[in-house]
Amino acid sequence: MKNLIIGQSGGPTAVINASLFGAVKAWKEAGQPGHALGMLNGIEGFLADQTVDLSETLSEHDLALLAHTPAAYLGSCRYKLPEDLQDAVYPAIFDNFREMNIGFFLYIGGNDSMDTVDKLSRYAAMTKSDVRFIGIPKTIDNDLVLTDHTPGFASAAKYVAATVREITLDASVYQQRAVTIVEIMGRHAGWLTAASVLARKFEGDNPYLIYLPETPFSLEQFAADLEHAFAKSSQVVVCVSEGIADAGGTFVCEYSDAAKLDSFGHKMLTGCGEILESFVRERFGVKARSIELNVSQRCSGMLASETDIHEAALAGAEGVRAALAGETGKMIAFRREADDPYQITCLTQNVTAICNLEKKFPREWIAPAGNDILPAFLPYILPLIQGEPEHTIVNGLPCYLYRR
Amino acid sequence: MKNLIIGQSGGPTAVINASLFGAVKAWKEAGQPGHALGMLNGIEGFLADQTVDLSETLSEHDLALLAHTPAAYLGSCRYKLPEDLQDAVYPAIFDNFREMNIGFFLYIGGNDSMDTVDKLSRYAAMTKSDVRFIGIPKTIDNDLVLTDHTPGFASAAKYVAATVREITLDASVYQQRAVTIVEIMGRHAGWLTAASVLARKFEGDNPYLIYLPETPFSLEQFAADLEHAFAKSSQVVVCVSEGIADAGGTFVCEYSDAAKLDSFGHKMLTGCGEILESFVRERFGVKARSIELNVSQRCSGMLASETDIHEAALAGAEGVRAALAGETGKMIAFRREADDPYQITCLTQNVTAICNLEKKFPREWIAPAGNDILPAFLPYILPLIQGEPEHTIVNGLPCYLYRR
């Protein structure tokens, strides 16, 4: 009669709720007599006894909406558990588990969340607790190791590709020379920015230049690249990861010694897109615009990938199955069996081997000059962005599930 | 055997190509022996003899794609004709008309484009030319007078509403106090920002605060409004028009030194969101983020309104019919016959009475305190955003028509 508890942690994605949906559905289908509980705002809320009974409160209709609702239905947190397993927080958490009769713990998140799963499962082993801990991967950054890809990435990639395609159309309407810089999320890994290569309508189309954090960025090389691009077209669209950095390791966004001070005397946060915009205007005297795709790239339900939604739900369901089968300290992972026709299988990996590593975008998929993405990336990315979700539309707008 | 020539001018929208589609289709259906030509980059390209034969080059398949392609297929310009009708540019244009055997001139655009239609039709009257000039309205700003609304507005409004709804979900995942400021296009008219009221999932939901250029903005009142909003929720989403200004007429974005002039001498407004973000951080010491919806609000084909696409095509077709019927110096306009069931009829209005006026958002639809939109706006806006376009999706991404 043990209960299941599920939490969401880290930044929102378009499909973190699809994993929640998949887990609740699988729990029900497994015919478990215990309840599926949700912790509000992750482990932080759990410590404050904030939980909700998902088996009781979510109808079939709610569950269907949940699968297509972006962001995090249960709320999230950025709480990092102490390194020291002797810390008083651990017995507090496990007391809660006993009180609530928790047998299974699912945590949907990225790197930091896998760290939570790792620590809790190690504490459980240490204290001979039989609570089982499973991580469900989630990150638009696609930077978790030991899995082909992570739920959340494909929807963000699809959003980036579709939106940059529209931006290239928008950028081409005037005749005069102009540079449009699109800043895309990704501090250390360029997977999402690389997806902007899909925006091209034909070979040799905009975006002409794409820069990832994986290769050193140089303003002088950028200027030379722009000169080449202008030879092709007056309108140049450039896609950059927010985390591009130079050979010395300095982030381009840190170049803002042009220190934009606001009227209150505070330094205003400047993205690398804005820095490059100023650089282009200064160097080339042309019209320049920077566009930060911002949070929509991680929370756009309308432009999500149906493949991603399906796989996120699958990962949630597999998490329940693995926990019920007695596994613990594991993350659900995908292994790609084939690109075409696309096929994956699920497996489990040790979280300890995942939680403190980052999977970079492969150097061999980046052009030697570090300013473009090579076609070798396409068989990897294309299957992931296929399929458009069927949304429930009410009064012209998407209907989403929310807590009040 | 006269030919028709069509141009697109001003900023892109999601449906300016739908008007082009509607015009070309109506011209074909009218069985006109002459050709439907397109001027590239508006009147500026026409002066440089840059035209394309649309009847010859666009297949039925192309036309179907065109109707769903955002931005401006023919390219655009921001060229303003001289006030002095004695200027040498006028005979040059009309010589071109004679050479190309142009009988009908359609110009799809906003305020400045209607000014072009006005001047050309006045010059035609002065010189007894029989070329007929018709304007097709297009602007996401919805600020043209003598028409219920303008094509382009509804799709932008739908994009804003859907995107802000997703942003409110994203903004609510953490527990700590935070303010998210969404900056929406609109220098002088707040129609588009007002549409963010549709993002609310229930009465009393985020976005809690909405500010338009139509009422004076005060930082102190904003701070007081935020205090009230924090009483409702820790996470507050605020929507502002880029052109909000204080009682003295100073734009909020001018509170920093970032203001620049564009080629028309218009002030380029960037960053009132950033200014408010800094203000919130300074005053309340809470997490603050500003999001500029940027060009996607005017060029998102994927989130366009099918009603808008349909009406834009209708306006293009009506333009052809009006020109063939002998009208000139007119703009196609919509009159609303009923809200529910929604019904409009088309009519023509004198461009002279349109081209230098701006239709503001009605004061009676704004809350007395100037910080919210009243429900009276809903019967006006809701019919406009209904319907989702069926896109041609190839390899997971929208397929659009483009010139190479």
PDB file of C-alpha atoms in Angstrom, chain A residues 9-13 40-41 44-45 48 50 69-78 157-159 161-163 165-167 169-176 180 185 198-199 201-203 260-264 266-270 274 277 281 287-296 298-303 382 385-388 391 393-404, chain B residues 9-13 40-41 44-45 50 69-78 157-159 161-163 165-167 169-175 185 198-199 201-203 219 255-258 260 263 268 271 274-282 288-296 298-303 382 385-388 393-404:
ATOM      1  CA  SER A   9      12.424  20.690 -10.491  1.00  0.00           C
ATOM      2  CA  GLY A  10      14.552  23.188 -12.403  1.00  0.00           C
ATOM      3  CA  GLY A  11      13.459  25.338 -15.352  1.00  0.00           C
ATOM      4  CA  PRO A  12      10.113  24.762 -17.059  1.00  0.00           C
ATOM      5  CA  THR A  13       9.812  22.991 -20.406  1.00  0.00           C
ATOM      6  CA  LEU A  40       4.539  21.277  -4.790  1.00  0.00           C
ATOM      7  CA  ASN A  41       7.657  23.211  -5.754  1.00  0.00           C
ATOM      8  CA  GLU A  44      11.607  22.420  -1.209  1.00  0.00           C
ATOM      9  CA  GLY A  45       7.821  22.273  -0.999  1.00  0.00           C
ATOM     10  CA  ALA A  48       7.277  22.258   3.976  1.00  0.00           C
ATOM     11  CA  GLN A  50       3.179  20.921   0.523  1.00  0.00           C
ATOM     12  CA  THR A  69       0.289  22.059 -20.728  1.00  0.00           C
ATOM     13  CA  PRO A  70       3.726  23.734 -20.699  1.00  0.00           C
ATOM     14  CA  ALA A  71       5.722  24.901 -17.628  1.00  0.00           C
ATOM     15  CA  ALA A  72       5.461  22.947 -14.357  1.00  0.00           C
ATOM     16  CA  TYR A  73       2.004  22.041 -13.031  1.00  0.00           C
ATOM     17  CA  LEU A  74       3.347  21.164  -9.592  1.00  0.00           C
ATOM     18  CA  GLY A  75       5.629  24.187  -9.436  1.00  0.00           C
ATOM     19  CA  SER A  76       9.385  23.914  -9.318  1.00  0.00           C
ATOM     20  CA  CYS A  77      12.390  24.809  -7.201  1.00  0.00           C
ATOM     21  CA  ARG A  78      16.110  25.305  -7.491  1.00  0.00           C
ATOM     22  CA  ALA A 157      14.310  22.956 -30.851  1.00  0.00           C
ATOM     23  CA  LYS A 158      11.109  22.957 -32.875  1.00  0.00           C
ATOM     24  CA  TYR A 159      10.141  26.333 -31.415  1.00  0.00           C
ATOM     25  CA  ALA A 161      13.521  26.376 -35.811  1.00  0.00           C
ATOM     26  CA  ALA A 162       9.987  27.549 -36.599  1.00  0.00           C
ATOM     27  CA  THR A 163      10.471  30.951 -34.969  1.00  0.00           C
ATOM     28  CA  ARG A 165      12.343  30.672 -39.950  1.00  0.00           C
ATOM     29  CA  GLU A 166       9.668  33.333 -39.432  1.00  0.00           C
ATOM     30  CA  ILE A 167      12.295  35.811 -38.251  1.00  0.00           C
ATOM     31  CA  LEU A 169      11.213  36.072 -43.490  1.00  0.00           C
ATOM     32  CA  ASP A 170      10.605  39.172 -41.387  1.00  0.00           C
ATOM     33  CA  ALA A 171      14.247  40.220 -41.690  1.00  0.00           C
ATOM     34  CA  SER A 172      14.215  40.023 -45.490  1.00  0.00           C
ATOM     35  CA  VAL A 173      11.444  42.478 -46.297  1.00  0.00           C
ATOM     36  CA  TYR A 174      13.561  45.613 -46.645  1.00  0.00           C
ATOM     37  CA  GLN A 175      16.324  46.225 -49.161  1.00  0.00           C
ATOM     38  CA  GLN A 176      18.985  47.874 -47.073  1.00  0.00           C
ATOM     39  CA  THR A 180      19.452  40.365 -37.107  1.00  0.00           C
ATOM     40  CA  MET A 185      19.231  29.719 -24.529  1.00  0.00           C
ATOM     41  CA  LEU A 198      16.562  23.804 -39.419  1.00  0.00           C
ATOM     42  CA  ALA A 199      15.131  27.269 -40.061  1.00  0.00           C
ATOM     43  CA  LYS A 201      14.185  26.911 -46.260  1.00  0.00           C
ATOM     44  CA  PHE A 202      16.844  25.819 -48.740  1.00  0.00           C
ATOM     45  CA  GLU A 203      20.580  25.165 -48.748  1.00  0.00           C
ATOM     46  CA  LYS A 260      24.618  50.185 -19.589  1.00  0.00           C
ATOM     47  CA  LEU A 261      23.620  51.922 -16.384  1.00  0.00           C
ATOM     48  CA  ASP A 262      19.970  52.456 -15.777  1.00  0.00           C
ATOM     49  CA  SER A 263      18.544  55.693 -14.414  1.00  0.00           C
ATOM     50  CA  PHE A 264      18.818  54.232 -10.933  1.00  0.00           C
ATOM     51  CA  HIS A 266      22.492  50.061 -11.573  1.00  0.00           C
ATOM     52  CA  LYS A 267      24.238  47.972 -14.186  1.00  0.00           C
ATOM     53  CA  MET A 268      21.646  46.569 -16.552  1.00  0.00           C
ATOM     54  CA  LEU A 269      21.966  42.957 -17.595  1.00  0.00           C
ATOM     55  CA  THR A 270      23.034  42.788 -21.208  1.00  0.00           C
ATOM     56  CA  GLU A 274      22.770  43.170 -27.574  1.00  0.00           C
ATOM     57  CA  GLU A 277      24.095  44.257 -32.165  1.00  0.00           C
ATOM     58  CA  ARG A 281      26.183  48.878 -35.844  1.00  0.00           C
ATOM     59  CA  LYS A 287      20.786  48.495 -39.242  1.00  0.00           C
ATOM     60  CA  ALA A 288      21.101  45.899 -36.513  1.00  0.00           C
ATOM     61  CA  ARG A 289      18.549  44.254 -34.258  1.00  0.00           C
ATOM     62  CA  SER A 290      18.911  41.652 -31.565  1.00  0.00           C
ATOM     63  CA  ILE A 291      16.141  39.302 -30.562  1.00  0.00           C
ATOM     64  CA  GLU A 292      16.203  37.290 -27.352  1.00  0.00           C
ATOM     65  CA  LEU A 293      13.911  34.303 -27.791  1.00  0.00           C
ATOM     66  CA  ASN A 294      13.548  34.338 -24.004  1.00  0.00           C
ATOM     67  CA  VAL A 295      11.281  32.034 -22.005  1.00  0.00           C
ATOM     68  CA  SER A 296       8.956  31.175 -24.903  1.00  0.00           C
ATOM     69  CA  ARG A 298      11.105  26.633 -23.080  1.00  0.00           C
ATOM     70  CA  CYS A 299       7.376  27.125 -22.466  1.00  0.00           C
ATOM     71  CA  SER A 300       5.701  27.232 -25.856  1.00  0.00           C
ATOM     72  CA  GLY A 301       3.069  24.536 -25.779  1.00  0.00           C
ATOM     73  CA  MET A 302       1.601  25.663 -29.081  1.00  0.00           C
ATOM     74  CA  LEU A 303       4.795  24.889 -31.004  1.00  0.00           C
ATOM     75  CA  LEU A 382      14.918  15.786 -37.510  1.00  0.00           C
ATOM     76  CA  ILE A 385      10.776  17.591 -33.958  1.00  0.00           C
ATOM     77  CA  GLN A 386       8.152  15.649 -35.900  1.00  0.00           C
ATOM     78  CA  GLY A 387       4.470  15.916 -35.132  1.00  0.00           C
ATOM     79  CA  GLU A 388       2.176  18.715 -34.048  1.00  0.00           C
ATOM     80  CA  HIS A 391      -4.469  21.304 -28.502  1.00  0.00           C
ATOM     81  CA  ILE A 393      -8.655  25.406 -28.114  1.00  0.00           C
ATOM     82  CA  VAL A 394     -11.264  27.423 -26.257  1.00  0.00           C
ATOM     83  CA  ASN A 395     -12.280  30.825 -27.589  1.00  0.00           C
ATOM     84  CA  GLY A 396      -9.313  30.927 -29.954  1.00  0.00           C
ATOM     85  CA  LEU A 397      -6.691  30.188 -27.305  1.00  0.00           C
ATOM     86  CA  PRO A 398      -5.042  27.047 -25.936  1.00  0.00           C
ATOM     87  CA  CYS A 399      -6.659  25.592 -22.841  1.00  0.00           C
ATOM     88  CA  TYR A 400      -4.142  24.522 -20.192  1.00  0.00           C
ATOM     89  CA  LEU A 401      -4.395  22.827 -16.811  1.00  0.00           C
ATOM     90  CA  TYR A 402      -3.423  24.914 -13.790  1.00  0.00           C
ATOM     91  CA  ARG A 403      -3.619  24.893 -10.011  1.00  0.00           C
ATOM     92  CA  ARG A 404      -5.266  27.837  -8.225  1.00  0.00           C
TER      93      ARG A 404
ATOM     94  CA  SER B   9       4.681  48.528 -47.617  1.00  0.00           C
ATOM     95  CA  GLY B  10       5.547  49.159 -43.974  1.00  0.00           C
ATOM     96  CA  GLY B  11       6.199  46.545 -41.303  1.00  0.00           C
ATOM     97  CA  PRO B  12       5.453  42.878 -41.928  1.00  0.00           C
ATOM     98  CA  THR B  13       2.398  41.130 -40.530  1.00  0.00           C
ATOM     99  CA  LEU B  40       9.250  44.485 -55.234  1.00  0.00           C
ATOM    100  CA  ASN B  41       9.918  46.515 -52.098  1.00  0.00           C
ATOM    101  CA  GLU B  44      10.708  52.247 -53.901  1.00  0.00           C
ATOM    102  CA  GLY B  45      11.339  49.094 -55.937  1.00  0.00           C
ATOM    103  CA  GLN B  50      11.681  45.996 -59.929  1.00  0.00           C
ATOM    104  CA  THR B  69       3.097  32.836 -45.272  1.00  0.00           C
ATOM    105  CA  PRO B  70       3.963  35.649 -42.847  1.00  0.00           C
ATOM    106  CA  ALA B  71       6.066  38.776 -43.543  1.00  0.00           C
ATOM    107  CA  ALA B  72       5.978  40.388 -47.033  1.00  0.00           C
ATOM    108  CA  TYR B  73       6.435  38.133 -50.062  1.00  0.00           C
ATOM    109  CA  LEU B  74       7.077  41.090 -52.368  1.00  0.00           C
ATOM    110  CA  GLY B  75       9.362  42.832 -49.910  1.00  0.00           C
ATOM    111  CA  SER B  76       8.529  46.146 -48.334  1.00  0.00           C
ATOM    112  CA  CYS B  77       9.799  49.706 -47.990  1.00  0.00           C
ATOM    113  CA  ARG B  78       9.441  52.720 -45.765  1.00  0.00           C
ATOM    114  CA  ALA B 157      -3.359  39.841 -30.812  1.00  0.00           C
ATOM    115  CA  LYS B 158      -3.766  36.071 -30.861  1.00  0.00           C
ATOM    116  CA  TYR B 159       0.015  35.637 -30.704  1.00  0.00           C
ATOM    117  CA  ALA B 161      -2.616  36.374 -25.876  1.00  0.00           C
ATOM    118  CA  ALA B 162      -1.354  32.812 -26.404  1.00  0.00           C
ATOM    119  CA  THR B 163       2.259  33.711 -25.674  1.00  0.00           C
ATOM    120  CA  ARG B 165      -0.663  32.894 -21.296  1.00  0.00           C
ATOM    121  CA  GLU B 166       2.340  30.584 -21.636  1.00  0.00           C
ATOM    122  CA  ILE B 167       4.585  33.196 -20.009  1.00  0.00           C
ATOM    123  CA  LEU B 169       2.515  29.632 -16.595  1.00  0.00           C
ATOM    124  CA  ASP B 170       6.305  29.855 -16.862  1.00  0.00           C
ATOM    125  CA  ALA B 171       6.412  32.749 -14.406  1.00  0.00           C
ATOM    126  CA  SER B 172       4.457  30.856 -11.739  1.00  0.00           C
ATOM    127  CA  VAL B 173       6.667  27.816 -11.241  1.00  0.00           C
ATOM    128  CA  TYR B 174       8.843  29.175  -8.429  1.00  0.00           C
ATOM    129  CA  GLN B 175       7.690  30.235  -4.996  1.00  0.00           C
ATOM    130  CA  MET B 185       4.594  46.564 -29.728  1.00  0.00           C
ATOM    131  CA  LEU B 198      -7.085  37.459 -23.067  1.00  0.00           C
ATOM    132  CA  ALA B 199      -4.137  35.566 -21.570  1.00  0.00           C
ATOM    133  CA  LYS B 201      -7.210  31.713 -17.692  1.00  0.00           C
ATOM    134  CA  PHE B 202      -9.798  32.893 -15.149  1.00  0.00           C
ATOM    135  CA  GLU B 203     -11.020  36.150 -13.679  1.00  0.00           C
ATOM    136  CA  LEU B 219       6.430  54.852 -11.593  1.00  0.00           C
ATOM    137  CA  TYR B 255      14.417  57.275 -18.862  1.00  0.00           C
ATOM    138  CA  SER B 256      17.648  55.757 -20.172  1.00  0.00           C
ATOM    139  CA  ASP B 257      19.798  57.197 -22.939  1.00  0.00           C
ATOM    140  CA  ALA B 258      18.923  54.411 -25.359  1.00  0.00           C
ATOM    141  CA  LYS B 260      17.498  56.552 -31.283  1.00  0.00           C
ATOM    142  CA  SER B 263      15.031  56.778 -41.029  1.00  0.00           C
ATOM    143  CA  MET B 268      13.001  54.150 -31.971  1.00  0.00           C
ATOM    144  CA  GLY B 271      13.505  49.000 -23.614  1.00  0.00           C
ATOM    145  CA  GLU B 274      14.139  46.859 -19.205  1.00  0.00           C
ATOM    146  CA  ILE B 275      13.664  50.184 -17.422  1.00  0.00           C
ATOM    147  CA  LEU B 276      10.753  48.809 -15.417  1.00  0.00           C
ATOM    148  CA  GLU B 277      12.679  45.622 -14.672  1.00  0.00           C
ATOM    149  CA  SER B 278      15.460  47.693 -13.101  1.00  0.00           C
ATOM    150  CA  PHE B 279      12.939  49.809 -11.231  1.00  0.00           C
ATOM    151  CA  VAL B 280      11.248  46.739  -9.744  1.00  0.00           C
ATOM    152  CA  ARG B 281      14.547  45.199  -8.702  1.00  0.00           C
ATOM    153  CA  GLU B 282      15.646  48.442  -7.108  1.00  0.00           C
ATOM    154  CA  ALA B 288      12.572  40.716 -12.102  1.00  0.00           C
ATOM    155  CA  ARG B 289      12.666  39.780 -15.758  1.00  0.00           C
ATOM    156  CA  SER B 290      11.626  41.686 -18.862  1.00  0.00           C
ATOM    157  CA  ILE B 291      10.569  39.993 -22.070  1.00  0.00           C
ATOM    158  CA  GLU B 292      10.316  41.837 -25.369  1.00  0.00           C
ATOM    159  CA  LEU B 293       7.937  39.916 -27.607  1.00  0.00           C
ATOM    160  CA  ASN B 294       9.819  41.466 -30.514  1.00  0.00           C
ATOM    161  CA  VAL B 295       9.165  40.720 -34.209  1.00  0.00           C
ATOM    162  CA  SER B 296       7.479  37.358 -33.604  1.00  0.00           C
ATOM    163  CA  ARG B 298       4.042  40.556 -36.156  1.00  0.00           C
ATOM    164  CA  CYS B 299       5.403  37.595 -38.135  1.00  0.00           C
ATOM    165  CA  SER B 300       4.190  34.458 -36.410  1.00  0.00           C
ATOM    166  CA  GLY B 301       2.356  32.493 -39.062  1.00  0.00           C
ATOM    167  CA  MET B 302       1.999  29.476 -36.795  1.00  0.00           C
ATOM    168  CA  LEU B 303      -0.111  31.356 -34.252  1.00  0.00           C
ATOM    169  CA  LEU B 382     -12.811  37.768 -29.231  1.00  0.00           C
ATOM    170  CA  ILE B 385      -8.844  35.786 -32.873  1.00  0.00           C
ATOM    171  CA  GLN B 386     -10.990  32.757 -33.674  1.00  0.00           C
ATOM    172  CA  GLY B 387      -9.759  29.940 -35.866  1.00  0.00           C
ATOM    173  CA  GLU B 388      -6.436  28.205 -36.348  1.00  0.00           C
ATOM    174  CA  ILE B 393       4.044  21.131 -42.471  1.00  0.00           C
ATOM    175  CA  VAL B 394       7.118  19.596 -44.066  1.00  0.00           C
ATOM    176  CA  ASN B 395       9.578  17.735 -41.878  1.00  0.00           C
ATOM    177  CA  GLY B 396       8.045  19.116 -38.716  1.00  0.00           C
ATOM    178  CA  LEU B 397       8.214  22.769 -39.773  1.00  0.00           C
ATOM    179  CA  PRO B 398       5.863  25.180 -41.539  1.00  0.00           C
ATOM    180  CA  CYS B 399       6.368  25.442 -45.273  1.00  0.00           C
ATOM    181  CA  TYR B 400       6.260  29.029 -46.534  1.00  0.00           C
ATOM    182  CA  LEU B 401       6.435  30.668 -49.975  1.00  0.00           C
ATOM    183  CA  TYR B 402       9.498  32.793 -50.658  1.00  0.00           C
ATOM    184  CA  ARG B 403      11.315  34.501 -53.525  1.00  0.00           C
ATOM    185  CA  ARG B 404      14.990  33.642 -54.083  1.00  0.00           C
TER     186      ARG B 404
END
